[in-house]
Tab-separated table of C-alpha atoms in Angstrom:
chain	number	residue	atom	x	y	z
A	1	MET	CA	86.248	98.417	80.350
A	2	ASP	CA	85.154	97.416	84.407
A	3	TYR	CA	88.179	99.181	85.801
A	4	ASP	CA	91.072	101.764	85.244
A	5	LEU	CA	93.076	99.423	87.683
A	6	ILE	CA	92.207	96.211	89.021
A	7	VAL	CA	94.373	95.210	92.243
A	8	VAL	CA	94.283	91.713	93.157
A	9	GLY	CA	94.271	90.760	97.505
A	10	ALA	CA	94.056	94.020	99.752
A	11	GLY	CA	97.090	93.454	101.948
A	12	HIS	CA	97.781	97.198	103.542
A	13	ASN	CA	99.784	97.861	100.231
A	14	ALA	CA	97.694	96.600	97.827
A	15	LEU	CA	94.926	98.646	99.188
A	16	ILE	CA	97.904	101.172	99.562
A	17	SER	CA	98.419	101.839	95.603
A	18	ALA	CA	94.563	101.373	95.416
A	19	ALA	CA	93.961	104.571	97.609
A	20	TYR	CA	96.236	106.354	95.736
A	21	ALA	CA	95.000	105.799	92.075
A	22	ALA	CA	91.054	106.514	93.810
A	23	LYS	CA	92.591	109.735	94.897
A	24	ALA	CA	93.791	110.466	91.538
A	25	GLY	CA	90.190	109.739	90.152
A	26	TYR	CA	90.605	106.457	88.413
A	27	ARG	CA	87.403	103.744	88.780
A	28	VAL	CA	89.564	100.929	91.235
A	29	GLY	CA	88.446	97.629	91.320
A	30	VAL	CA	90.141	95.766	94.596
A	31	PHE	CA	89.822	91.916	94.826
A	32	GLU	CA	90.314	90.220	97.385
A	33	ARG	CA	90.068	85.854	98.565
A	34	ARG	CA	89.090	86.310	102.712
A	35	SER	CA	85.656	87.208	104.005
A	36	VAL	CA	87.515	90.593	105.300
A	37	VAL	CA	90.158	92.875	104.541
A	38	GLY	CA	93.773	93.876	105.685
A	39	GLY	CA	95.374	90.633	104.197
A	40	ALA	CA	97.985	90.337	107.711
A	41	VAL	CA	97.693	93.166	108.643
A	42	SER	CA	93.500	92.858	109.973
A	43	THR	CA	91.507	92.121	112.996
A	44	VAL	CA	89.031	89.639	113.920
A	45	GLU	CA	86.967	88.301	116.866
A	46	HIS	CA	88.149	85.048	117.183
A	47	VAL	CA	87.447	84.948	120.909
A	48	PRO	CA	83.576	86.349	122.394
A	49	GLY	CA	84.529	89.603	123.197
A	50	TYR	CA	87.609	89.361	122.474
A	51	GLN	CA	88.952	91.655	119.167
A	52	PHE	CA	92.465	89.297	117.345
A	53	ASP	CA	94.700	90.733	115.264
A	54	LEU	CA	95.541	88.297	112.242
A	55	GLY	CA	99.169	89.222	111.457
A	56	GLY	CA	101.169	92.555	111.853
A	57	SER	CA	99.943	95.048	115.230
A	58	ALA	CA	103.525	97.629	115.625
A	59	HIS	CA	102.331	100.361	113.243
A	60	ILE	CA	106.341	101.822	113.557
A	61	LEU	CA	106.946	102.761	109.555
A	62	ILE	CA	104.298	103.042	108.559
A	63	ARG	CA	104.636	106.779	111.178
A	64	LEU	CA	107.306	107.825	109.120
A	65	THR	CA	105.662	107.999	105.815
A	66	PRO	CA	103.582	110.172	103.980
A	67	ILE	CA	100.603	107.731	103.839
A	68	ILE	CA	98.585	108.304	106.579
A	69	ASP	CA	98.538	111.948	105.646
A	70	GLU	CA	98.177	112.010	102.194
A	71	LEU	CA	95.542	109.887	101.700
A	72	SER	CA	93.527	111.876	104.903
A	73	LEU	CA	92.818	108.818	106.618
A	74	TYR	CA	92.005	109.931	109.953
A	75	ASP	CA	89.188	110.922	108.253
A	76	TYR	CA	88.081	107.255	107.382
A	77	GLY	CA	87.918	106.032	111.229
A	78	LEU	CA	91.656	105.806	111.510
A	79	GLU	CA	93.147	106.234	115.010
A	80	TYR	CA	96.739	106.063	116.351
A	81	LEU	CA	97.276	105.189	119.820
A	82	GLU	CA	100.486	106.194	121.368
A	83	LEU	CA	102.780	103.899	123.420
A	84	ASP	CA	105.334	104.482	125.936
A	85	PRO	CA	108.058	103.231	126.438
A	86	LEU	CA	108.590	101.616	123.654
A	87	PHE	CA	109.937	98.435	124.397
A	88	PHE	CA	110.180	97.220	127.990
A	89	ALA	CA	112.759	94.097	128.896
A	90	PRO	CA	111.608	91.371	131.837
A	91	TYR	CA	114.635	89.401	133.170
A	92	GLU	CA	114.698	86.454	135.688
A	93	ASP	CA	116.026	87.841	138.823
A	94	GLN	CA	113.528	90.206	138.654
A	95	THR	CA	115.308	93.205	136.862
A	96	SER	CA	114.116	95.136	133.826
A	97	VAL	CA	114.732	97.705	131.356
A	98	PHE	CA	112.732	100.286	129.635
A	99	ILE	CA	112.913	102.050	126.170
A	100	TYR	CA	111.347	105.210	125.919
A	101	ARG	CA	110.232	107.746	122.932
A	102	ASP	CA	112.149	110.152	124.596
A	103	VAL	CA	115.994	109.621	124.515
A	104	ASP	CA	117.252	111.546	127.530
A	105	GLN	CA	114.076	110.141	129.512
A	106	THR	CA	115.505	106.076	128.746
A	107	CYS	CA	119.140	107.831	129.281
A	108	GLU	CA	118.412	108.675	132.769
A	109	GLY	CA	116.744	104.755	133.170
A	110	LEU	CA	119.570	103.138	131.753
A	111	ASP	CA	122.454	105.119	134.314
A	112	ARG	CA	120.402	104.461	136.845
A	113	GLN	CA	120.616	100.776	136.436
A	114	PHE	CA	124.135	100.405	134.464
A	115	PRO	CA	126.015	103.818	135.217
A	116	GLY	CA	127.486	105.039	131.676
A	117	GLU	CA	125.568	102.978	129.296
A	118	GLY	CA	123.054	106.071	128.697
A	119	GLU	CA	125.569	108.193	127.373
A	120	ARG	CA	126.755	104.529	125.776
A	121	TYR	CA	122.767	104.844	124.464
A	122	ARG	CA	123.184	108.196	123.363
A	123	THR	CA	125.973	108.253	121.093
A	124	PHE	CA	124.441	105.071	119.620
A	125	VAL	CA	121.784	107.205	118.697
A	126	ASP	CA	123.607	110.388	118.069
A	127	THR	CA	125.149	108.221	116.094
A	128	TRP	CA	123.062	106.501	113.143
A	129	ALA	CA	120.280	108.971	113.696
A	130	PRO	CA	121.983	110.186	110.065
A	131	PHE	CA	122.041	106.828	108.595
A	132	SER	CA	118.648	105.311	109.701
A	133	LYS	CA	116.966	108.572	108.697
A	134	THR	CA	119.330	107.866	104.968
A	135	VAL	CA	117.824	104.357	105.066
A	136	ARG	CA	114.094	105.533	105.535
A	137	ASP	CA	114.135	108.168	102.860
A	138	VAL	CA	115.404	105.254	100.834
A	139	PHE	CA	112.285	102.704	101.314
A	140	LEU	CA	110.466	105.010	100.016
A	141	SER	CA	111.931	105.732	97.132
A	142	SER	CA	111.948	103.124	93.414
A	143	PRO	CA	115.366	100.694	94.160
A	144	SER	CA	116.998	101.451	90.975
A	145	PRO	CA	120.781	101.731	91.740
A	146	PHE	CA	120.665	104.715	90.494
A	147	GLU	CA	118.093	106.012	92.758
A	148	LEU	CA	119.970	104.125	96.163
A	149	GLY	CA	123.246	105.544	95.127
A	150	LYS	CA	121.811	109.071	94.892
A	151	LYS	CA	119.563	108.988	98.856
A	152	PHE	CA	122.937	107.981	100.763
A	153	VAL	CA	125.179	110.321	98.883
A	154	PHE	CA	122.621	113.553	98.942
A	155	GLY	CA	120.559	112.302	101.127
A	156	SER	CA	120.713	112.850	105.634
A	157	SER	CA	123.817	110.551	105.634
A	158	ALA	CA	125.437	112.741	103.673
A	159	ASP	CA	127.868	113.535	105.980
A	160	VAL	CA	128.297	109.928	107.158
A	161	ASP	CA	132.305	109.061	107.332
A	162	TRP	CA	131.540	106.063	104.783
A	163	GLN	CA	134.583	104.544	105.174
A	164	SER	CA	133.670	104.073	109.594
A	165	ALA	CA	130.680	103.661	108.765
A	166	LEU	CA	130.577	100.608	106.404
A	167	SER	CA	132.627	99.009	108.842
A	168	VAL	CA	130.672	98.453	110.858
A	169	ILE	CA	127.714	98.420	108.052
A	170	MET	CA	128.915	95.137	106.885
A	171	ARG	CA	129.055	93.452	110.320
A	172	PRO	CA	125.959	90.961	111.673
A	173	TYR	CA	124.560	93.322	114.276
A	174	GLY	CA	125.213	90.129	116.671
A	175	GLU	CA	128.283	91.421	116.923
A	176	VAL	CA	128.015	95.485	116.435
A	177	VAL	CA	126.666	95.643	119.454
A	178	ASP	CA	129.592	95.041	121.247
A	179	GLN	CA	131.052	98.116	119.885
A	180	PHE	CA	128.728	100.365	121.794
A	181	PHE	CA	127.255	98.797	124.612
A	182	SER	CA	129.122	96.687	127.261
A	183	GLU	CA	125.965	95.489	129.818
A	184	GLU	CA	124.399	91.966	128.052
A	185	LYS	CA	120.911	93.623	129.618
A	186	VAL	CA	121.201	96.591	127.472
A	187	LYS	CA	122.329	93.950	124.480
A	188	THR	CA	119.454	91.945	124.689
A	189	PRO	CA	116.535	93.843	123.528
A	190	LEU	CA	117.918	95.408	120.985
A	191	VAL	CA	119.596	92.727	119.028
A	192	TRP	CA	116.209	90.273	119.470
A	193	MET	CA	114.960	93.208	117.838
A	194	ALA	CA	116.423	93.526	115.435
A	195	ALA	CA	115.857	89.706	115.194
A	196	GLN	CA	111.929	90.598	113.693
A	197	SER	CA	112.921	91.355	110.459
A	198	GLY	CA	114.474	87.632	109.916
A	199	PRO	CA	118.510	86.873	109.092
A	200	PRO	CA	120.313	85.653	113.134
A	201	PRO	CA	122.452	87.708	114.747
A	202	THR	CA	124.994	85.950	112.989
A	203	GLU	CA	124.383	87.244	109.199
A	204	THR	CA	126.733	89.317	107.826
A	205	LEU	CA	125.761	93.257	106.605
A	206	SER	CA	122.872	92.341	108.682
A	207	ALA	CA	124.057	95.125	110.878
A	208	PRO	CA	121.541	98.080	109.559
A	209	PHE	CA	119.024	95.396	110.997
A	210	LEU	CA	120.186	97.408	114.113
A	211	LEU	CA	121.461	100.600	113.665
A	212	TRP	CA	117.975	102.294	112.335
A	213	HIS	CA	116.594	101.079	115.974
A	214	PRO	CA	116.472	105.101	116.007
A	215	LEU	CA	113.692	105.378	113.955
A	216	TYR	CA	111.481	104.593	117.069
A	217	HIS	CA	112.277	107.510	118.897
A	218	GLU	CA	111.557	109.315	115.859
A	219	SER	CA	108.247	107.436	114.868
A	220	GLY	CA	107.893	106.118	118.003
A	221	VAL	CA	105.309	102.740	118.329
A	222	ALA	CA	100.795	102.888	118.075
A	223	ARG	CA	98.701	101.091	117.781
A	224	PRO	CA	94.867	101.997	115.370
A	225	ARG	CA	91.873	101.352	118.009
A	226	GLY	CA	90.100	98.458	117.330
A	227	GLY	CA	93.030	96.352	116.816
A	228	SER	CA	95.923	96.932	112.935
A	229	GLY	CA	93.193	95.398	111.473
A	230	GLY	CA	91.685	99.848	111.837
A	231	LEU	CA	94.293	100.638	109.006
A	232	THR	CA	93.059	98.927	106.415
A	233	LYS	CA	89.467	99.284	107.054
A	234	ALA	CA	89.777	103.098	106.827
A	235	LEU	CA	91.814	103.053	104.057
A	236	ALA	CA	88.448	100.296	102.064
A	237	ALA	CA	86.325	103.194	102.967
A	238	MET	CA	88.570	105.738	101.441
A	239	ILE	CA	88.786	104.117	98.432
A	240	ARG	CA	85.232	103.125	98.346
A	241	ALA	CA	84.259	107.194	99.058
A	242	HIS	CA	86.397	108.096	95.922
A	243	GLY	CA	83.571	105.492	93.574
A	244	GLY	CA	86.627	101.949	93.523
A	245	ASP	CA	85.007	98.841	95.529
A	246	VAL	CA	86.730	96.578	97.348
A	247	LEU	CA	85.094	92.961	97.359
A	248	THR	CA	86.258	90.661	100.078
A	249	SER	CA	85.178	86.302	99.368
A	250	SER	CA	86.132	86.956	95.940
A	251	PRO	CA	88.934	85.222	95.006
A	252	VAL	CA	90.989	85.822	91.543
A	253	ASP	CA	91.508	82.575	89.794
A	254	ARG	CA	93.970	84.458	87.402
A	255	VAL	CA	95.072	87.158	84.942
A	256	VAL	CA	93.722	86.707	81.634
A	257	VAL	CA	97.154	88.327	79.508
A	258	ARG	CA	95.717	89.351	75.194
A	259	GLY	CA	98.749	89.923	72.383
A	260	SER	CA	101.536	89.884	75.130
A	261	ARG	CA	99.302	92.502	77.616
A	262	VAL	CA	97.291	92.166	80.759
A	263	VAL	CA	93.731	92.635	80.133
A	264	GLY	CA	91.782	91.850	83.653
A	265	VAL	CA	91.410	89.049	85.805
A	266	GLU	CA	89.182	86.143	85.894
A	267	THR	CA	86.559	85.813	89.291
A	268	GLY	CA	84.208	83.032	89.924
A	269	GLY	CA	84.482	82.251	85.623
A	270	GLU	CA	84.219	85.600	84.979
A	271	VAL	CA	86.515	87.972	82.718
A	272	ILE	CA	86.560	91.773	84.292
A	273	THR	CA	88.326	94.172	82.079
A	274	ALA	CA	91.146	96.736	83.126
A	275	ARG	CA	94.110	98.712	82.014
A	276	ALA	CA	96.064	97.529	84.282
A	277	VAL	CA	96.012	94.830	87.367
A	278	LEU	CA	98.165	95.882	90.061
A	279	SER	CA	98.967	92.056	92.429
A	280	GLY	CA	99.777	92.114	96.266
A	281	THR	CA	99.449	88.470	96.229
A	282	HIS	CA	103.077	86.620	97.157
A	283	ILE	CA	104.892	87.770	94.507
A	284	LEU	CA	105.180	83.276	94.016
A	285	GLU	CA	101.873	82.986	93.552
A	286	THR	CA	101.623	85.965	90.857
A	287	LEU	CA	103.841	84.092	89.024
A	288	ASP	CA	103.666	79.837	89.592
A	289	LYS	CA	99.672	80.250	90.126
A	290	LEU	CA	97.308	84.000	88.665
A	291	LEU	CA	99.860	84.307	85.359
A	292	PRO	CA	99.809	81.680	82.737
A	293	SER	CA	102.673	79.539	82.567
A	294	GLU	CA	104.402	81.032	79.172
A	295	TYR	CA	104.997	84.355	80.774
A	296	ARG	CA	106.521	82.964	84.040
A	297	PRO	CA	110.533	84.443	83.962
A	298	PRO	CA	113.406	82.128	84.435
A	299	GLU	CA	114.337	84.038	87.655
A	300	THR	CA	111.168	82.910	89.495
A	301	ASP	CA	113.211	79.211	90.873
A	302	SER	CA	116.073	81.660	92.550
A	303	MET	CA	113.092	83.739	94.858
A	304	ARG	CA	114.324	82.448	98.279
A	305	VAL	CA	111.062	82.300	100.559
A	306	GLY	CA	113.567	80.614	103.832
A	307	ASN	CA	111.618	77.446	106.060
A	308	GLY	CA	109.077	79.777	108.076
A	309	PHE	CA	110.339	82.421	110.401
A	310	GLY	CA	108.225	82.830	113.809
A	311	ALA	CA	105.082	81.965	115.574
A	312	ILE	CA	102.251	83.650	117.233
A	313	LEU	CA	100.729	83.268	120.426
A	314	ARG	CA	97.512	84.861	120.794
A	315	LEU	CA	95.882	84.228	124.028
A	316	ALA	CA	93.231	85.663	125.460
A	317	LEU	CA	93.399	86.296	129.534
A	318	ASP	CA	90.260	87.076	132.122
A	319	LYS	CA	92.368	89.492	133.508
A	320	PRO	CA	95.593	92.100	132.805
A	321	LEU	CA	98.970	89.880	132.705
A	322	GLU	CA	101.712	91.121	135.584
A	323	TYR	CA	105.104	91.002	135.372
A	324	ALA	CA	107.051	90.074	138.325
A	325	ALA	CA	110.139	92.207	137.077
A	326	ALA	CA	107.641	94.998	136.478
A	327	PRO	CA	103.607	95.249	137.393
A	328	GLY	CA	101.468	98.255	136.383
A	329	ILE	CA	100.593	100.186	132.973
A	330	GLU	CA	103.997	100.693	131.675
A	331	SER	CA	105.005	97.733	131.301
A	332	ARG	CA	102.020	96.087	129.594
A	333	THR	CA	101.477	99.325	127.665
A	334	ALA	CA	105.727	98.655	125.419
A	335	LEU	CA	106.624	95.975	123.055
A	336	GLN	CA	107.936	93.109	125.297
A	337	LEU	CA	111.440	92.180	124.457
A	338	VAL	CA	111.287	88.242	126.605
A	339	CYS	CA	114.738	87.253	125.680
A	340	ARG	CA	117.765	86.197	128.259
A	341	ASP	CA	120.550	87.448	126.483
A	342	ARG	CA	122.058	86.522	123.387
A	343	GLN	CA	122.627	82.966	123.547
A	344	GLN	CA	118.726	82.312	123.756
A	345	ILE	CA	118.595	83.482	120.204
A	346	HIS	CA	121.413	81.968	119.236
A	347	ASP	CA	120.455	78.247	120.369
A	348	ALA	CA	116.925	78.815	118.808
A	349	TYR	CA	118.312	79.644	115.528
A	350	ALA	CA	120.075	76.610	115.793
A	351	ASP	CA	116.812	73.775	117.000
A	352	TYR	CA	115.443	76.352	113.481
A	353	LEU	CA	118.372	75.414	111.235
A	354	LYS	CA	118.544	71.410	113.043
A	355	GLY	CA	114.377	71.558	111.580
A	356	ARG	CA	113.554	71.595	115.082
A	357	PRO	CA	110.810	74.551	116.277
A	358	ALA	CA	112.915	76.445	119.239
A	359	ALA	CA	112.458	74.666	122.116
A	360	ASP	CA	113.486	78.031	124.433
A	361	PRO	CA	112.206	80.085	122.089
A	362	PRO	CA	112.912	83.649	122.778
A	363	ILE	CA	108.940	85.948	122.759
A	364	VAL	CA	108.062	89.303	121.939
A	365	GLY	CA	104.897	90.347	124.211
A	366	MET	CA	102.507	92.847	122.890
A	367	SER	CA	99.081	92.865	125.807
A	368	PHE	CA	97.361	96.498	123.790
A	369	SER	CA	94.545	96.032	125.838
A	370	ALA	CA	96.418	98.272	127.801
A	371	VAL	CA	95.677	101.312	125.498
A	372	ASP	CA	92.814	99.948	124.096
A	373	ASP	CA	89.592	98.853	126.055
A	374	THR	CA	87.667	97.880	122.572
A	375	LEU	CA	89.923	95.084	121.914
A	376	ALA	CA	88.481	92.951	125.747
A	377	PRO	CA	85.659	92.171	127.718
A	378	PRO	CA	86.815	94.759	130.839
A	379	GLY	CA	88.886	93.278	133.232
A	380	GLY	CA	90.111	91.248	129.857
A	381	GLU	CA	93.566	91.490	128.428
A	382	VAL	CA	94.615	90.470	125.389
A	383	LEU	CA	97.992	88.767	125.359
A	384	TRP	CA	100.351	87.921	122.207
A	385	LEU	CA	103.479	86.293	121.884
A	386	TRP	CA	105.400	85.955	118.892
A	387	ALA	CA	107.805	83.442	119.111
A	388	GLN	CA	111.343	83.143	117.120
A	389	TYR	CA	112.205	80.724	115.385
A	390	PHE	CA	109.836	78.063	114.053
A	391	PRO	CA	110.703	75.641	110.072
A	392	TYR	CA	107.587	75.175	108.259
A	393	GLU	CA	109.548	72.301	106.848
A	394	MET	CA	110.874	70.103	110.196
A	395	SER	CA	112.513	67.139	110.672
A	396	GLY	CA	111.598	63.106	110.774
A	397	GLY	CA	108.804	63.978	109.054
A	398	ARG	CA	106.763	65.972	111.943
A	399	SER	CA	103.604	67.731	110.821
A	400	TRP	CA	102.352	71.500	112.763
A	401	ASP	CA	99.275	69.582	112.602
A	402	ASP	CA	100.437	66.674	114.596
A	403	ILE	CA	103.582	69.319	117.241
A	404	GLY	CA	100.819	72.816	116.939
A	405	ASP	CA	99.221	72.108	120.631
A	406	GLU	CA	102.794	71.101	122.510
A	407	VAL	CA	104.783	74.373	120.627
A	408	ALA	CA	101.247	76.251	121.277
A	409	ASP	CA	102.091	75.066	125.638
A	410	ARG	CA	105.719	75.035	125.161
A	411	ILE	CA	106.069	79.302	124.149
A	412	LEU	CA	103.300	79.483	126.966
A	413	ASP	CA	105.424	78.141	129.713
A	414	THR	CA	108.857	79.827	128.420
A	415	PHE	CA	106.940	83.093	129.193
A	416	GLU	CA	105.142	81.814	132.239
A	417	PRO	CA	107.709	82.865	134.770
A	418	TYR	CA	108.069	86.381	133.777
A	419	ALA	CA	104.546	86.747	134.576
A	420	PRO	CA	103.476	84.199	137.086
A	421	GLY	CA	99.312	83.228	136.964
A	422	THR	CA	99.246	83.402	132.754
A	423	LYS	CA	98.861	80.797	132.225
A	424	ALA	CA	95.385	80.208	135.173
A	425	SER	CA	94.261	83.306	133.291
A	426	VAL	CA	93.579	82.051	129.388
A	427	VAL	CA	90.324	81.464	128.893
A	428	GLY	CA	90.682	80.648	124.319
A	429	GLN	CA	93.510	81.425	122.549
A	430	LEU	CA	94.922	81.451	118.044
A	431	PHE	CA	97.746	79.578	117.962
A	432	GLN	CA	99.428	80.778	114.093
A	433	HIS	CA	101.938	78.352	113.490
A	434	PRO	CA	103.085	78.019	110.157
A	435	LEU	CA	101.316	75.694	108.132
A	436	TRP	CA	98.805	77.987	109.326
A	437	LEU	CA	100.084	81.169	108.010
A	438	GLU	CA	100.606	79.748	104.610
A	439	ARG	CA	96.809	78.432	104.408
A	440	GLU	CA	95.015	81.413	106.040
A	441	LEU	CA	96.737	84.663	104.618
A	442	GLY	CA	99.481	83.134	101.708
A	443	LEU	CA	101.928	83.505	103.724
A	444	PHE	CA	103.652	81.111	101.910
A	445	ARG	CA	106.074	77.962	103.921
A	446	GLY	CA	105.022	80.576	106.938
A	447	ASN	CA	107.618	83.691	105.617
A	448	VAL	CA	105.934	86.526	107.005
A	449	MET	CA	107.653	89.007	105.294
A	450	HIS	CA	107.459	86.479	101.768
A	451	LEU	CA	110.742	86.409	101.092
A	452	GLU	CA	114.079	86.185	102.860
A	453	MET	CA	115.712	90.003	103.959
A	454	THR	CA	118.391	88.986	103.145
A	455	ILE	CA	120.894	91.475	101.134
A	456	ASP	CA	120.649	89.739	97.903
A	457	GLN	CA	117.001	90.324	98.288
A	458	MET	CA	116.693	93.630	99.315
A	459	PHE	CA	116.973	96.895	97.446
A	460	SER	CA	116.818	96.269	93.887
A	461	LEU	CA	117.224	92.616	93.997
A	462	ARG	CA	113.592	91.734	95.418
A	463	PRO	CA	112.866	89.714	94.653
A	464	SER	CA	114.961	90.252	91.206
A	465	MET	CA	116.384	92.647	89.217
A	466	SER	CA	114.593	92.703	86.685
A	467	LEU	CA	111.050	92.244	88.876
A	468	SER	CA	112.182	94.914	91.545
A	469	ASP	CA	110.648	98.525	89.676
A	470	TYR	CA	107.566	97.333	90.532
A	471	ARG	CA	106.059	95.849	87.194
A	472	GLY	CA	106.151	92.189	85.884
A	473	PRO	CA	107.085	90.731	83.269
A	474	VAL	CA	103.820	91.291	81.117
A	475	ASP	CA	103.118	94.514	79.851
A	476	GLY	CA	100.052	95.900	82.200
A	477	LEU	CA	100.794	94.014	85.153
A	478	PHE	CA	102.658	95.124	88.312
A	479	LEU	CA	103.096	94.808	91.714
A	480	THR	CA	103.200	95.571	95.168
A	481	GLY	CA	103.022	93.466	98.902
A	482	ALA	CA	105.706	92.384	100.615
A	483	SER	CA	107.648	90.265	98.379
A	484	MET	CA	109.010	94.001	96.609
A	485	HIS	CA	111.674	96.777	98.016
A	486	PRO	CA	111.286	97.282	100.970
A	487	GLY	CA	109.852	94.181	102.448
A	488	GLY	CA	108.009	93.001	104.744
A	489	GLY	CA	106.664	95.137	107.990
A	490	ILE	CA	103.653	97.515	107.695
A	491	MET	CA	105.689	100.540	106.361
A	492	GLY	CA	102.753	100.431	103.001
A	493	ALA	CA	106.474	102.146	100.886
A	494	SER	CA	105.764	98.765	99.223
A	495	GLY	CA	102.320	100.117	98.167
A	496	ARG	CA	102.917	103.400	97.505
A	497	ASN	CA	106.507	103.274	96.089
A	498	ALA	CA	104.182	100.568	93.563
A	499	ALA	CA	101.250	103.863	92.700
A	500	ARG	CA	103.945	105.824	91.872
A	501	VAL	CA	104.194	103.601	88.631
A	502	VAL	CA	101.195	103.108	88.675
A	503	LEU	CA	99.709	105.544	88.379
A	504	HIS	CA	102.814	107.218	85.166
A	505	PHE	CA	101.174	103.698	83.150
A	506	LEU	CA	97.306	104.850	83.199
A	507	ASP	CA	98.570	108.484	83.036
A	508	SER	CA	100.339	108.257	79.846
A	509	LYS	CA	96.782	105.735	78.515
A	510	ARG	CA	95.072	108.623	79.643
């Protein structure tokens, strides 16, 4: 037997599972197709002197978990840089809104601009903080109906008036915000941030994407020094320090099954054996490509990937970003929620439903070189513009290979009025449209969440009822990644949850 556990893919969830197994004393081998670890949590020097993340950039939810401490990742090179303010929302009339980690500071600023909105914000945070903490606890547990019920009944929200709460939770988040706030310039950034989870503001039962907002004040927003890949590099170092192998440029061709149980993987024509295999790739990659077809479960056909989601334009600038509404370090530090109003989100989603790239996309700007001088040369800046909504498959037979440059220009043109002079300072760029995300990162149809994050594919239904316990359809095969509960984003809960299941299996076979 070559390994106790083989892990397919080196995304952050897969590495987290592997790290827990290595810490427990098991012989672990991680096999990654690409030349760098991290999957959608990786960083490369795309333009000389400029470090570009290739996927997720803001580290929020993982800081609500015990993963960093349990795996001692600070000992393996991880260093987090705090971002405060958390969020900045500029407007074309040169007003702006800041949300700080400190609730009091946030409320004071809101009340100065919009009397009464600060107190409304405080009420919103205080009302939904217990619920948001329960959501966090649910994410960190296996998604069985029993576990879910236990967390909601006996967890942080045990004292919540559920009769009143449910009437809010079941509504679209784009409407719920009206229940708490009166000023559109306060509502818009909250709704736009909620939209980062995937479903549009009109989606029924989507309110939790807004209602977990209080967690941002608890976790803060942070960045690994050197780029988002600092997290996955630390995980790989930890695994190697515990005797494991992390092998890049080593694609797995298939999962090997003998006698109705998994015995290893094939890579480069060689079979590598293991007592268990954990797949951290997209669920459809695992079920449709890696697993022998006779073991493909019928519910695979019902898993909804969707039709793309967003796109990101990564820019290297020769000077620091400067917003007209708020020049200076605070606006450059925060996540920049560049959205005129809620109607802009609705219009962009309407374009998407018609199979067209958004004509006037709302944007999340990120210029983390404001706090990390390793990302750009002296005097330079990295600026990343995530925009929504952009379909993978477009009407009229158009291809991203044909219109990518045009859409990238449109995103920058949309951003330019908020920070004049940005276009003239661009010295390099990378445009990650939905087709690029599929080709390079294995994100089917460009969905960064793997599967749609709608209620029918969440909790014990992700990716399906029979596979939601992190066990594959064959004995000895296990599953992790954004395809599994609790879904996409840099949290690591899927990896930690899967590790518990894998370790129980391995321990039982000692």
